[in-house]
Amino acid sequence: MRKILIALAATLFLSGCFPGVYKIDIPQGNVVTQEMVDQLRPGMTHSQVRFIMGTPLITDTFSDQRWDYLYSIQQGGGPRQQERITLFFDNGQLSRISGDFRPGGDSN
């Protein structure tokens, strides 16, 4: 009886140690939604864009004319999903947007 209890306890203890039983979601970067992008308008200043979008993940240290927002998530060990949006400025004002989101449209 004692051997059965030890074997049962060992089985229960080791069952939580197997790899692949549970994997956490790993989000990284800036969360960007279509609603945020829809608020952007050409001619907005850096501070207006930062108020809507937050601080960009990547800024060029030599020029503040391009801001990159990246977001990736790997849910439960599945494939990594990544979204990107790049904002371009001319003379301190938003001039164009490129990436996975479009103003007034659906994300790709």
PDB file of N, CA and C in Angstrom:
ATOM      1  N   MET A   1       0.828  -1.194   0.000  1.00  0.00           N
ATOM      2  CA  MET A   1       0.000   0.000   0.000  1.00  0.00           C
ATOM      3  C   MET A   1       0.875   1.263   0.000  1.00  0.00           C
ATOM      4  N   ARG A   2       1.973   1.187   0.742  1.00  0.00           N
ATOM      5  CA  ARG A   2       2.872   2.334   0.824  1.00  0.00           C
ATOM      6  C   ARG A   2       3.500   2.637  -0.537  1.00  0.00           C
ATOM      7  N   LYS A   3       3.871   1.598  -1.285  1.00  0.00           N
ATOM      8  CA  LYS A   3       4.472   1.783  -2.606  1.00  0.00           C
ATOM      9  C   LYS A   3       3.465   2.400  -3.579  1.00  0.00           C
ATOM     10  N   ILE A   4       2.213   2.020  -3.446  1.00  0.00           N
ATOM     11  CA  ILE A   4       1.171   2.582  -4.315  1.00  0.00           C
ATOM     12  C   ILE A   4       0.994   4.071  -4.021  1.00  0.00           C
ATOM     13  N   LEU A   5       0.978   4.456  -2.761  1.00  0.00           N
ATOM     14  CA  LEU A   5       0.839   5.867  -2.399  1.00  0.00           C
ATOM     15  C   LEU A   5       2.035   6.683  -2.871  1.00  0.00           C
ATOM     16  N   ILE A   6       3.238   6.139  -2.742  1.00  0.00           N
ATOM     17  CA  ILE A   6       4.439   6.846  -3.213  1.00  0.00           C
ATOM     18  C   ILE A   6       4.390   7.004  -4.732  1.00  0.00           C
ATOM     19  N   ALA A   7       4.002   5.941  -5.432  1.00  0.00           N
ATOM     20  CA  ALA A   7       3.909   6.007  -6.888  1.00  0.00           C
ATOM     21  C   ALA A   7       2.839   7.015  -7.320  1.00  0.00           C
ATOM     22  N   LEU A   8       1.711   7.046  -6.640  1.00  0.00           N
ATOM     23  CA  LEU A   8       0.647   7.988  -6.945  1.00  0.00           C
ATOM     24  C   LEU A   8       1.102   9.422  -6.686  1.00  0.00           C
ATOM     25  N   ALA A   9       1.756   9.663  -5.557  1.00  0.00           N
ATOM     26  CA  ALA A   9       2.255  11.002  -5.231  1.00  0.00           C
ATOM     27  C   ALA A   9       3.302  11.451  -6.248  1.00  0.00           C
ATOM     28  N   ALA A  10       4.192  10.549  -6.643  1.00  0.00           N
ATOM     29  CA  ALA A  10       5.218  10.893  -7.634  1.00  0.00           C
ATOM     30  C   ALA A  10       4.588  11.209  -8.986  1.00  0.00           C
ATOM     31  N   THR A  11       3.572  10.457  -9.362  1.00  0.00           N
ATOM     32  CA  THR A  11       2.888  10.692 -10.627  1.00  0.00           C
ATOM     33  C   THR A  11       2.202  12.056 -10.630  1.00  0.00           C
ATOM     34  N   LEU A  12       1.515  12.383  -9.553  1.00  0.00           N
ATOM     35  CA  LEU A  12       0.851  13.679  -9.464  1.00  0.00           C
ATOM     36  C   LEU A  12       1.857  14.823  -9.463  1.00  0.00           C
ATOM     37  N   PHE A  13       2.976  14.646  -8.789  1.00  0.00           N
ATOM     38  CA  PHE A  13       4.005  15.676  -8.725  1.00  0.00           C
ATOM     39  C   PHE A  13       4.638  15.905 -10.098  1.00  0.00           C
ATOM     40  N   LEU A  14       4.960  14.840 -10.800  1.00  0.00           N
ATOM     41  CA  LEU A  14       5.639  14.945 -12.083  1.00  0.00           C
ATOM     42  C   LEU A  14       4.715  15.364 -13.221  1.00  0.00           C
ATOM     43  N   SER A  15       3.410  15.173 -13.077  1.00  0.00           N
ATOM     44  CA  SER A  15       2.489  15.522 -14.155  1.00  0.00           C
ATOM     45  C   SER A  15       2.476  17.027 -14.427  1.00  0.00           C
ATOM     46  N   GLY A  16       2.806  17.856 -13.468  1.00  0.00           N
ATOM     47  CA  GLY A  16       2.869  19.301 -13.656  1.00  0.00           C
ATOM     48  C   GLY A  16       4.185  19.766 -14.232  1.00  0.00           C
ATOM     49  N   CYS A  17       5.148  18.882 -14.389  1.00  0.00           N
ATOM     50  CA  CYS A  17       6.475  19.266 -14.849  1.00  0.00           C
ATOM     51  C   CYS A  17       6.712  18.993 -16.331  1.00  0.00           C
ATOM     52  N   PHE A  18       5.779  18.429 -17.018  1.00  0.00           N
ATOM     53  CA  PHE A  18       5.988  18.109 -18.429  1.00  0.00           C
ATOM     54  C   PHE A  18       5.972  19.383 -19.263  1.00  0.00           C
ATOM     55  N   PRO A  19       6.934  19.521 -20.190  1.00  0.00           N
ATOM     56  CA  PRO A  19       6.924  20.711 -21.044  1.00  0.00           C
ATOM     57  C   PRO A  19       5.721  20.678 -21.989  1.00  0.00           C
ATOM     58  N   GLY A  20       5.199  21.846 -22.280  1.00  0.00           N
ATOM     59  CA  GLY A  20       4.081  21.938 -23.206  1.00  0.00           C
ATOM     60  C   GLY A  20       2.718  21.855 -22.556  1.00  0.00           C
ATOM     61  N   VAL A  21       2.659  21.654 -21.250  1.00  0.00           N
ATOM     62  CA  VAL A  21       1.373  21.580 -20.576  1.00  0.00           C
ATOM     63  C   VAL A  21       0.690  22.942 -20.596  1.00  0.00           C
ATOM     64  N   TYR A  22       1.440  24.000 -20.281  1.00  0.00           N
ATOM     65  CA  TYR A  22       0.883  25.349 -20.299  1.00  0.00           C
ATOM     66  C   TYR A  22       1.966  26.304 -20.761  1.00  0.00           C
ATOM     67  N   LYS A  23       1.650  27.121 -21.745  1.00  0.00           N
ATOM     68  CA  LYS A  23       2.580  28.137 -22.218  1.00  0.00           C
ATOM     69  C   LYS A  23       1.883  29.483 -22.143  1.00  0.00           C
ATOM     70  N   ILE A  24       2.600  30.461 -21.634  1.00  0.00           N
ATOM     71  CA  ILE A  24       2.016  31.784 -21.448  1.00  0.00           C
ATOM     72  C   ILE A  24       2.049  32.578 -22.758  1.00  0.00           C
ATOM     73  N   ASP A  25       1.156  33.572 -22.847  1.00  0.00           N
ATOM     74  CA  ASP A  25       1.165  34.502 -23.974  1.00  0.00           C
ATOM     75  C   ASP A  25       2.305  35.488 -23.764  1.00  0.00           C
ATOM     76  N   ILE A  26       3.007  35.822 -24.842  1.00  0.00           N
ATOM     77  CA  ILE A  26       4.142  36.728 -24.739  1.00  0.00           C
ATOM     78  C   ILE A  26       3.891  37.944 -25.641  1.00  0.00           C
ATOM     79  N   PRO A  27       3.269  39.017 -25.093  1.00  0.00           N
ATOM     80  CA  PRO A  27       3.090  40.226 -25.906  1.00  0.00           C
ATOM     81  C   PRO A  27       4.319  41.124 -25.788  1.00  0.00           C
ATOM     82  N   GLN A  28       4.687  41.786 -26.886  1.00  0.00           N
ATOM     83  CA  GLN A  28       5.818  42.707 -26.882  1.00  0.00           C
ATOM     84  C   GLN A  28       5.506  43.898 -27.769  1.00  0.00           C
ATOM     85  N   GLY A  29       5.925  45.084 -27.345  1.00  0.00           N
ATOM     86  CA  GLY A  29       5.807  46.276 -28.168  1.00  0.00           C
ATOM     87  C   GLY A  29       4.627  47.149 -27.808  1.00  0.00           C
ATOM     88  N   ASN A  30       4.241  47.986 -28.776  1.00  0.00           N
ATOM     89  CA  ASN A  30       3.145  48.938 -28.613  1.00  0.00           C
ATOM     90  C   ASN A  30       1.843  48.325 -29.111  1.00  0.00           C
ATOM     91  N   VAL A  31       0.818  48.369 -28.283  1.00  0.00           N
ATOM     92  CA  VAL A  31      -0.507  47.938 -28.729  1.00  0.00           C
ATOM     93  C   VAL A  31      -1.102  49.075 -29.544  1.00  0.00           C
ATOM     94  N   VAL A  32      -1.434  48.791 -30.800  1.00  0.00           N
ATOM     95  CA  VAL A  32      -2.035  49.776 -31.695  1.00  0.00           C
ATOM     96  C   VAL A  32      -3.363  49.208 -32.176  1.00  0.00           C
ATOM     97  N   THR A  33      -4.417  50.008 -32.057  1.00  0.00           N
ATOM     98  CA  THR A  33      -5.737  49.571 -32.515  1.00  0.00           C
ATOM     99  C   THR A  33      -6.152  50.408 -33.728  1.00  0.00           C
ATOM    100  N   GLN A  34      -7.111  49.901 -34.463  1.00  0.00           N
ATOM    101  CA  GLN A  34      -7.627  50.633 -35.625  1.00  0.00           C
ATOM    102  C   GLN A  34      -8.258  51.950 -35.182  1.00  0.00           C
ATOM    103  N   GLU A  35      -8.874  51.982 -34.008  1.00  0.00           N
ATOM    104  CA  GLU A  35      -9.482  53.210 -33.501  1.00  0.00           C
ATOM    105  C   GLU A  35      -8.433  54.299 -33.281  1.00  0.00           C
ATOM    106  N   MET A  36      -7.250  53.903 -32.812  1.00  0.00           N
ATOM    107  CA  MET A  36      -6.173  54.870 -32.611  1.00  0.00           C
ATOM    108  C   MET A  36      -5.722  55.448 -33.951  1.00  0.00           C
ATOM    109  N   VAL A  37      -5.542  54.579 -34.934  1.00  0.00           N
ATOM    110  CA  VAL A  37      -5.081  55.018 -36.250  1.00  0.00           C
ATOM    111  C   VAL A  37      -6.131  55.907 -36.919  1.00  0.00           C
ATOM    112  N   ASP A  38      -7.404  55.618 -36.709  1.00  0.00           N
ATOM    113  CA  ASP A  38      -8.474  56.416 -37.305  1.00  0.00           C
ATOM    114  C   ASP A  38      -8.484  57.862 -36.789  1.00  0.00           C
ATOM    115  N   GLN A  39      -7.888  58.118 -35.632  1.00  0.00           N
ATOM    116  CA  GLN A  39      -7.839  59.469 -35.077  1.00  0.00           C
ATOM    117  C   GLN A  39      -6.714  60.309 -35.675  1.00  0.00           C
ATOM    118  N   LEU A  40      -5.764  59.673 -36.361  1.00  0.00           N
ATOM    119  CA  LEU A  40      -4.627  60.401 -36.928  1.00  0.00           C
ATOM    120  C   LEU A  40      -5.060  61.188 -38.166  1.00  0.00           C
ATOM    121  N   ARG A  41      -4.542  62.399 -38.277  1.00  0.00           N
ATOM    122  CA  ARG A  41      -4.828  63.269 -39.411  1.00  0.00           C
ATOM    123  C   ARG A  41      -3.521  63.890 -39.903  1.00  0.00           C
ATOM    124  N   PRO A  42      -3.382  64.059 -41.215  1.00  0.00           N
ATOM    125  CA  PRO A  42      -2.199  64.763 -41.729  1.00  0.00           C
ATOM    126  C   PRO A  42      -2.115  66.156 -41.116  1.00  0.00           C
ATOM    127  N   GLY A  43      -0.896  66.584 -40.806  1.00  0.00           N
ATOM    128  CA  GLY A  43      -0.687  67.899 -40.209  1.00  0.00           C
ATOM    129  C   GLY A  43      -0.616  67.891 -38.699  1.00  0.00           C
ATOM    130  N   MET A  44      -0.890  66.757 -38.056  1.00  0.00           N
ATOM    131  CA  MET A  44      -0.784  66.683 -36.593  1.00  0.00           C
ATOM    132  C   MET A  44       0.677  66.825 -36.168  1.00  0.00           C
ATOM    133  N   THR A  45       0.875  67.430 -35.007  1.00  0.00           N
ATOM    134  CA  THR A  45       2.227  67.605 -34.477  1.00  0.00           C
ATOM    135  C   THR A  45       2.682  66.340 -33.762  1.00  0.00           C
ATOM    136  N   HIS A  46       3.970  66.309 -33.426  1.00  0.00           N
ATOM    137  CA  HIS A  46       4.520  65.173 -32.685  1.00  0.00           C
ATOM    138  C   HIS A  46       3.757  64.937 -31.388  1.00  0.00           C
ATOM    139  N   SER A  47       3.476  66.007 -30.661  1.00  0.00           N
ATOM    140  CA  SER A  47       2.801  65.837 -29.364  1.00  0.00           C
ATOM    141  C   SER A  47       1.368  65.344 -29.530  1.00  0.00           C
ATOM    142  N   GLN A  48       0.675  65.773 -30.562  1.00  0.00           N
ATOM    143  CA  GLN A  48      -0.687  65.289 -30.797  1.00  0.00           C
ATOM    144  C   GLN A  48      -0.683  63.798 -31.147  1.00  0.00           C
ATOM    145  N   VAL A  49       0.259  63.395 -31.975  1.00  0.00           N
ATOM    146  CA  VAL A  49       0.370  61.982 -32.341  1.00  0.00           C
ATOM    147  C   VAL A  49       0.753  61.151 -31.122  1.00  0.00           C
ATOM    148  N   ARG A  50       1.689  61.640 -30.315  1.00  0.00           N
ATOM    149  CA  ARG A  50       2.115  60.912 -29.117  1.00  0.00           C
ATOM    150  C   ARG A  50       0.952  60.768 -28.132  1.00  0.00           C
ATOM    151  N   PHE A  51       0.069  61.759 -28.056  1.00  0.00           N
ATOM    152  CA  PHE A  51      -1.096  61.689 -27.172  1.00  0.00           C
ATOM    153  C   PHE A  51      -2.021  60.549 -27.596  1.00  0.00           C
ATOM    154  N   ILE A  52      -2.191  60.357 -28.893  1.00  0.00           N
ATOM    155  CA  ILE A  52      -3.081  59.311 -29.407  1.00  0.00           C
ATOM    156  C   ILE A  52      -2.415  57.939 -29.379  1.00  0.00           C
ATOM    157  N   MET A  53      -1.193  57.865 -29.876  1.00  0.00           N
ATOM    158  CA  MET A  53      -0.526  56.582 -30.106  1.00  0.00           C
ATOM    159  C   MET A  53       0.388  56.131 -28.970  1.00  0.00           C
ATOM    160  N   GLY A  54       0.816  57.061 -28.137  1.00  0.00           N
ATOM    161  CA  GLY A  54       1.804  56.724 -27.126  1.00  0.00           C
ATOM    162  C   GLY A  54       3.208  56.894 -27.688  1.00  0.00           C
ATOM    163  N   THR A  55       4.200  56.629 -26.868  1.00  0.00           N
ATOM    164  CA  THR A  55       5.584  56.761 -27.291  1.00  0.00           C
ATOM    165  C   THR A  55       5.941  55.637 -28.248  1.00  0.00           C
ATOM    166  N   PRO A  56       6.566  55.945 -29.383  1.00  0.00           N
ATOM    167  CA  PRO A  56       6.897  54.892 -30.339  1.00  0.00           C
ATOM    168  C   PRO A  56       7.962  53.953 -29.799  1.00  0.00           C
ATOM    169  N   LEU A  57       7.901  52.713 -30.235  1.00  0.00           N
ATOM    170  CA  LEU A  57       8.886  51.724 -29.819  1.00  0.00           C
ATOM    171  C   LEU A  57      10.257  52.051 -30.398  1.00  0.00           C
ATOM    172  N   ILE A  58      10.281  52.515 -31.644  1.00  0.00           N
ATOM    173  CA  ILE A  58      11.545  52.814 -32.317  1.00  0.00           C
ATOM    174  C   ILE A  58      11.491  54.231 -32.864  1.00  0.00           C
ATOM    175  N   THR A  59      12.484  55.052 -32.494  1.00  0.00           N
ATOM    176  CA  THR A  59      12.641  56.378 -33.088  1.00  0.00           C
ATOM    177  C   THR A  59      14.062  56.480 -33.609  1.00  0.00           C
ATOM    178  N   ASP A  60      14.222  57.178 -34.704  1.00  0.00           N
ATOM    179  CA  ASP A  60      15.540  57.396 -35.282  1.00  0.00           C
ATOM    180  C   ASP A  60      16.273  58.414 -34.412  1.00  0.00           C
ATOM    181  N   THR A  61      17.448  58.072 -33.932  1.00  0.00           N
ATOM    182  CA  THR A  61      18.187  58.970 -33.042  1.00  0.00           C
ATOM    183  C   THR A  61      18.744  60.182 -33.778  1.00  0.00           C
ATOM    184  N   PHE A  62      18.879  60.103 -35.088  1.00  0.00           N
ATOM    185  CA  PHE A  62      19.441  61.201 -35.855  1.00  0.00           C
ATOM    186  C   PHE A  62      18.367  62.107 -36.458  1.00  0.00           C
ATOM    187  N   SER A  63      17.152  61.626 -36.546  1.00  0.00           N
ATOM    188  CA  SER A  63      16.063  62.400 -37.130  1.00  0.00           C
ATOM    189  C   SER A  63      14.750  61.957 -36.497  1.00  0.00           C
ATOM    190  N   ASP A  64      13.900  62.922 -36.160  1.00  0.00           N
ATOM    191  CA  ASP A  64      12.594  62.581 -35.568  1.00  0.00           C
ATOM    192  C   ASP A  64      11.489  62.590 -36.624  1.00  0.00           C
ATOM    193  N   GLN A  65      11.851  62.290 -37.859  1.00  0.00           N
ATOM    194  CA  GLN A  65      10.884  62.318 -38.956  1.00  0.00           C
ATOM    195  C   GLN A  65      10.197  60.980 -39.200  1.00  0.00           C
ATOM    196  N   ARG A  66      10.594  59.934 -38.476  1.00  0.00           N
ATOM    197  CA  ARG A  66       9.985  58.610 -38.656  1.00  0.00           C
ATOM    198  C   ARG A  66       9.818  57.946 -37.287  1.00  0.00           C
ATOM    199  N   TRP A  67       8.590  57.482 -37.037  1.00  0.00           N
ATOM    200  CA  TRP A  67       8.293  56.743 -35.812  1.00  0.00           C
ATOM    201  C   TRP A  67       7.754  55.368 -36.198  1.00  0.00           C
ATOM    202  N   ASP A  68       8.262  54.335 -35.545  1.00  0.00           N
ATOM    203  CA  ASP A  68       7.816  52.966 -35.803  1.00  0.00           C
ATOM    204  C   ASP A  68       7.158  52.388 -34.556  1.00  0.00           C
ATOM    205  N   TYR A  69       5.979  51.842 -34.743  1.00  0.00           N
ATOM    206  CA  TYR A  69       5.247  51.157 -33.688  1.00  0.00           C
ATOM    207  C   TYR A  69       5.156  49.687 -34.086  1.00  0.00           C
ATOM    208  N   LEU A  70       5.673  48.803 -33.247  1.00  0.00           N
ATOM    209  CA  LEU A  70       5.666  47.370 -33.511  1.00  0.00           C
ATOM    210  C   LEU A  70       4.954  46.657 -32.375  1.00  0.00           C
ATOM    211  N   TYR A  71       4.215  45.626 -32.716  1.00  0.00           N
ATOM    212  CA  TYR A  71       3.559  44.798 -31.707  1.00  0.00           C
ATOM    213  C   TYR A  71       3.600  43.356 -32.178  1.00  0.00           C
ATOM    214  N   SER A  72       4.008  42.474 -31.294  1.00  0.00           N
ATOM    215  CA  SER A  72       3.978  41.049 -31.625  1.00  0.00           C
ATOM    216  C   SER A  72       3.461  40.280 -30.414  1.00  0.00           C
ATOM    217  N   ILE A  73       2.815  39.166 -30.692  1.00  0.00           N
ATOM    218  CA  ILE A  73       2.316  38.303 -29.630  1.00  0.00           C
ATOM    219  C   ILE A  73       2.428  36.855 -30.096  1.00  0.00           C
ATOM    220  N   GLN A  74       2.810  36.036 -29.147  1.00  0.00           N
ATOM    221  CA  GLN A  74       2.853  34.597 -29.387  1.00  0.00           C
ATOM    222  C   GLN A  74       1.958  33.964 -28.332  1.00  0.00           C
ATOM    223  N   GLN A  75       0.809  33.496 -28.758  1.00  0.00           N
ATOM    224  CA  GLN A  75      -0.185  32.996 -27.817  1.00  0.00           C
ATOM    225  C   GLN A  75      -0.018  31.505 -27.585  1.00  0.00           C
ATOM    226  N   GLY A  76       0.278  31.158 -26.344  1.00  0.00           N
ATOM    227  CA  GLY A  76       0.350  29.758 -25.937  1.00  0.00           C
ATOM    228  C   GLY A  76       1.306  28.903 -26.740  1.00  0.00           C
ATOM    229  N   GLY A  77       2.402  29.473 -27.170  1.00  0.00           N
ATOM    230  CA  GLY A  77       3.371  28.707 -27.932  1.00  0.00           C
ATOM    231  C   GLY A  77       3.032  28.537 -29.392  1.00  0.00           C
ATOM    232  N   GLY A  78       1.976  29.192 -29.851  1.00  0.00           N
ATOM    233  CA  GLY A  78       1.580  29.117 -31.260  1.00  0.00           C
ATOM    234  C   GLY A  78       2.459  30.008 -32.120  1.00  0.00           C
ATOM    235  N   PRO A  79       2.051  30.239 -33.350  1.00  0.00           N
ATOM    236  CA  PRO A  79       2.859  31.087 -34.229  1.00  0.00           C
ATOM    237  C   PRO A  79       2.820  32.548 -33.776  1.00  0.00           C
ATOM    238  N   ARG A  80       3.906  33.243 -34.017  1.00  0.00           N
ATOM    239  CA  ARG A  80       4.018  34.653 -33.642  1.00  0.00           C
ATOM    240  C   ARG A  80       3.249  35.506 -34.643  1.00  0.00           C
ATOM    241  N   GLN A  81       2.413  36.420 -34.120  1.00  0.00           N
ATOM    242  CA  GLN A  81       1.679  37.374 -34.945  1.00  0.00           C
ATOM    243  C   GLN A  81       2.310  38.742 -34.729  1.00  0.00           C
ATOM    244  N   GLN A  82       2.518  39.479 -35.802  1.00  0.00           N
ATOM    245  CA  GLN A  82       3.174  40.776 -35.688  1.00  0.00           C
ATOM    246  C   GLN A  82       2.433  41.827 -36.502  1.00  0.00           C
ATOM    247  N   GLU A  83       2.311  43.034 -35.921  1.00  0.00           N
ATOM    248  CA  GLU A  83       1.693  44.170 -36.592  1.00  0.00           C
ATOM    249  C   GLU A  83       2.668  45.337 -36.531  1.00  0.00           C
ATOM    250  N   ARG A  84       2.657  46.162 -37.575  1.00  0.00           N
ATOM    251  CA  ARG A  84       3.591  47.273 -37.665  1.00  0.00           C
ATOM    252  C   ARG A  84       2.885  48.482 -38.275  1.00  0.00           C
ATOM    253  N   ILE A  85       3.236  49.658 -37.789  1.00  0.00           N
ATOM    254  CA  ILE A  85       2.794  50.903 -38.409  1.00  0.00           C
ATOM    255  C   ILE A  85       3.944  51.901 -38.297  1.00  0.00           C
ATOM    256  N   THR A  86       4.187  52.610 -39.381  1.00  0.00           N
ATOM    257  CA  THR A  86       5.247  53.611 -39.416  1.00  0.00           C
ATOM    258  C   THR A  86       4.613  54.951 -39.754  1.00  0.00           C
ATOM    259  N   LEU A  87       4.965  55.974 -38.968  1.00  0.00           N
ATOM    260  CA  LEU A  87       4.461  57.326 -39.177  1.00  0.00           C
ATOM    261  C   LEU A  87       5.606  58.211 -39.644  1.00  0.00           C
ATOM    262  N   PHE A  88       5.364  58.989 -40.677  1.00  0.00           N
ATOM    263  CA  PHE A  88       6.378  59.871 -41.233  1.00  0.00           C
ATOM    264  C   PHE A  88       5.963  61.320 -41.016  1.00  0.00           C
ATOM    265  N   PHE A  89       6.929  62.153 -40.670  1.00  0.00           N
ATOM    266  CA  PHE A  89       6.690  63.568 -40.399  1.00  0.00           C
ATOM    267  C   PHE A  89       7.514  64.418 -41.358  1.00  0.00           C
ATOM    268  N   ASP A  90       6.952  65.548 -41.778  1.00  0.00           N
ATOM    269  CA  ASP A  90       7.670  66.576 -42.536  1.00  0.00           C
ATOM    270  C   ASP A  90       7.492  67.886 -41.796  1.00  0.00           C
ATOM    271  N   ASN A  91       8.597  68.525 -41.460  1.00  0.00           N
ATOM    272  CA  ASN A  91       8.578  69.807 -40.738  1.00  0.00           C
ATOM    273  C   ASN A  91       7.760  69.721 -39.450  1.00  0.00           C
ATOM    274  N   GLY A  92       7.883  68.596 -38.728  1.00  0.00           N
ATOM    275  CA  GLY A  92       7.212  68.445 -37.442  1.00  0.00           C
ATOM    276  C   GLY A  92       5.731  68.111 -37.518  1.00  0.00           C
ATOM    277  N   GLN A  93       5.228  67.804 -38.729  1.00  0.00           N
ATOM    278  CA  GLN A  93       3.813  67.477 -38.880  1.00  0.00           C
ATOM    279  C   GLN A  93       3.667  66.122 -39.564  1.00  0.00           C
ATOM    280  N   LEU A  94       2.654  65.371 -39.149  1.00  0.00           N
ATOM    281  CA  LEU A  94       2.407  64.050 -39.715  1.00  0.00           C
ATOM    282  C   LEU A  94       2.093  64.187 -41.208  1.00  0.00           C
ATOM    283  N   SER A  95       2.842  63.425 -42.028  1.00  0.00           N
ATOM    284  CA  SER A  95       2.635  63.535 -43.478  1.00  0.00           C
ATOM    285  C   SER A  95       2.069  62.254 -44.091  1.00  0.00           C
ATOM    286  N   ARG A  96       2.497  61.090 -43.609  1.00  0.00           N
ATOM    287  CA  ARG A  96       1.956  59.848 -44.171  1.00  0.00           C
ATOM    288  C   ARG A  96       2.117  58.696 -43.192  1.00  0.00           C
ATOM    289  N   ILE A  97       1.367  57.619 -43.483  1.00  0.00           N
ATOM    290  CA  ILE A  97       1.324  56.424 -42.636  1.00  0.00           C
ATOM    291  C   ILE A  97       1.517  55.213 -43.532  1.00  0.00           C
ATOM    292  N   SER A  98       2.310  54.264 -43.059  1.00  0.00           N
ATOM    293  CA  SER A  98       2.424  52.999 -43.793  1.00  0.00           C
ATOM    294  C   SER A  98       2.441  51.859 -42.789  1.00  0.00           C
ATOM    295  N   GLY A  99       2.138  50.664 -43.270  1.00  0.00           N
ATOM    296  CA  GLY A  99       2.156  49.497 -42.401  1.00  0.00           C
ATOM    297  C   GLY A  99       0.884  48.693 -42.486  1.00  0.00           C
ATOM    298  N   ASP A 100       0.572  48.002 -41.402  1.00  0.00           N
ATOM    299  CA  ASP A 100      -0.553  47.073 -41.367  1.00  0.00           C
ATOM    300  C   ASP A 100      -1.899  47.732 -41.094  1.00  0.00           C
ATOM    301  N   PHE A 101      -1.910  49.000 -40.763  1.00  0.00           N
ATOM    302  CA  PHE A 101      -3.150  49.729 -40.488  1.00  0.00           C
ATOM    303  C   PHE A 101      -3.285  50.870 -41.472  1.00  0.00           C
ATOM    304  N   ARG A 102      -4.512  51.193 -41.828  1.00  0.00           N
ATOM    305  CA  ARG A 102      -4.818  52.339 -42.696  1.00  0.00           C
ATOM    306  C   ARG A 102      -5.876  53.191 -42.002  1.00  0.00           C
ATOM    307  N   PRO A 103      -5.740  54.511 -42.062  1.00  0.00           N
ATOM    308  CA  PRO A 103      -6.780  55.366 -41.468  1.00  0.00           C
ATOM    309  C   PRO A 103      -8.126  55.116 -42.136  1.00  0.00           C
ATOM    310  N   GLY A 104      -9.166  54.942 -41.343  1.00  0.00           N
ATOM    311  CA  GLY A 104     -10.511  54.756 -41.853  1.00  0.00           C
ATOM    312  C   GLY A 104     -10.751  53.415 -42.497  1.00  0.00           C
ATOM    313  N   GLY A 105      -9.840  52.460 -42.320  1.00  0.00           N
ATOM    314  CA  GLY A 105     -10.007  51.142 -42.932  1.00  0.00           C
ATOM    315  C   GLY A 105      -9.743  50.042 -41.959  1.00  0.00           C
ATOM    316  N   ASP A 106      -9.813  48.814 -42.459  1.00  0.00           N
ATOM    317  CA  ASP A 106      -9.545  47.653 -41.629  1.00  0.00           C
ATOM    318  C   ASP A 106      -8.071  47.341 -41.666  1.00  0.00           C
ATOM    319  N   SER A 107      -7.573  46.721 -40.586  1.00  0.00           N
ATOM    320  CA  SER A 107      -6.175  46.297 -40.585  1.00  0.00           C
ATOM    321  C   SER A 107      -6.032  45.081 -41.485  1.00  0.00           C
ATOM    322  N   ASN A 108      -4.851  44.912 -42.073  1.00  0.00           N
ATOM    323  CA  ASN A 108      -4.608  43.785 -42.981  1.00  0.00           C
ATOM    324  C   ASN A 108      -4.302  42.529 -42.248  1.00  0.00           C
TER     325      ASN A 108
END
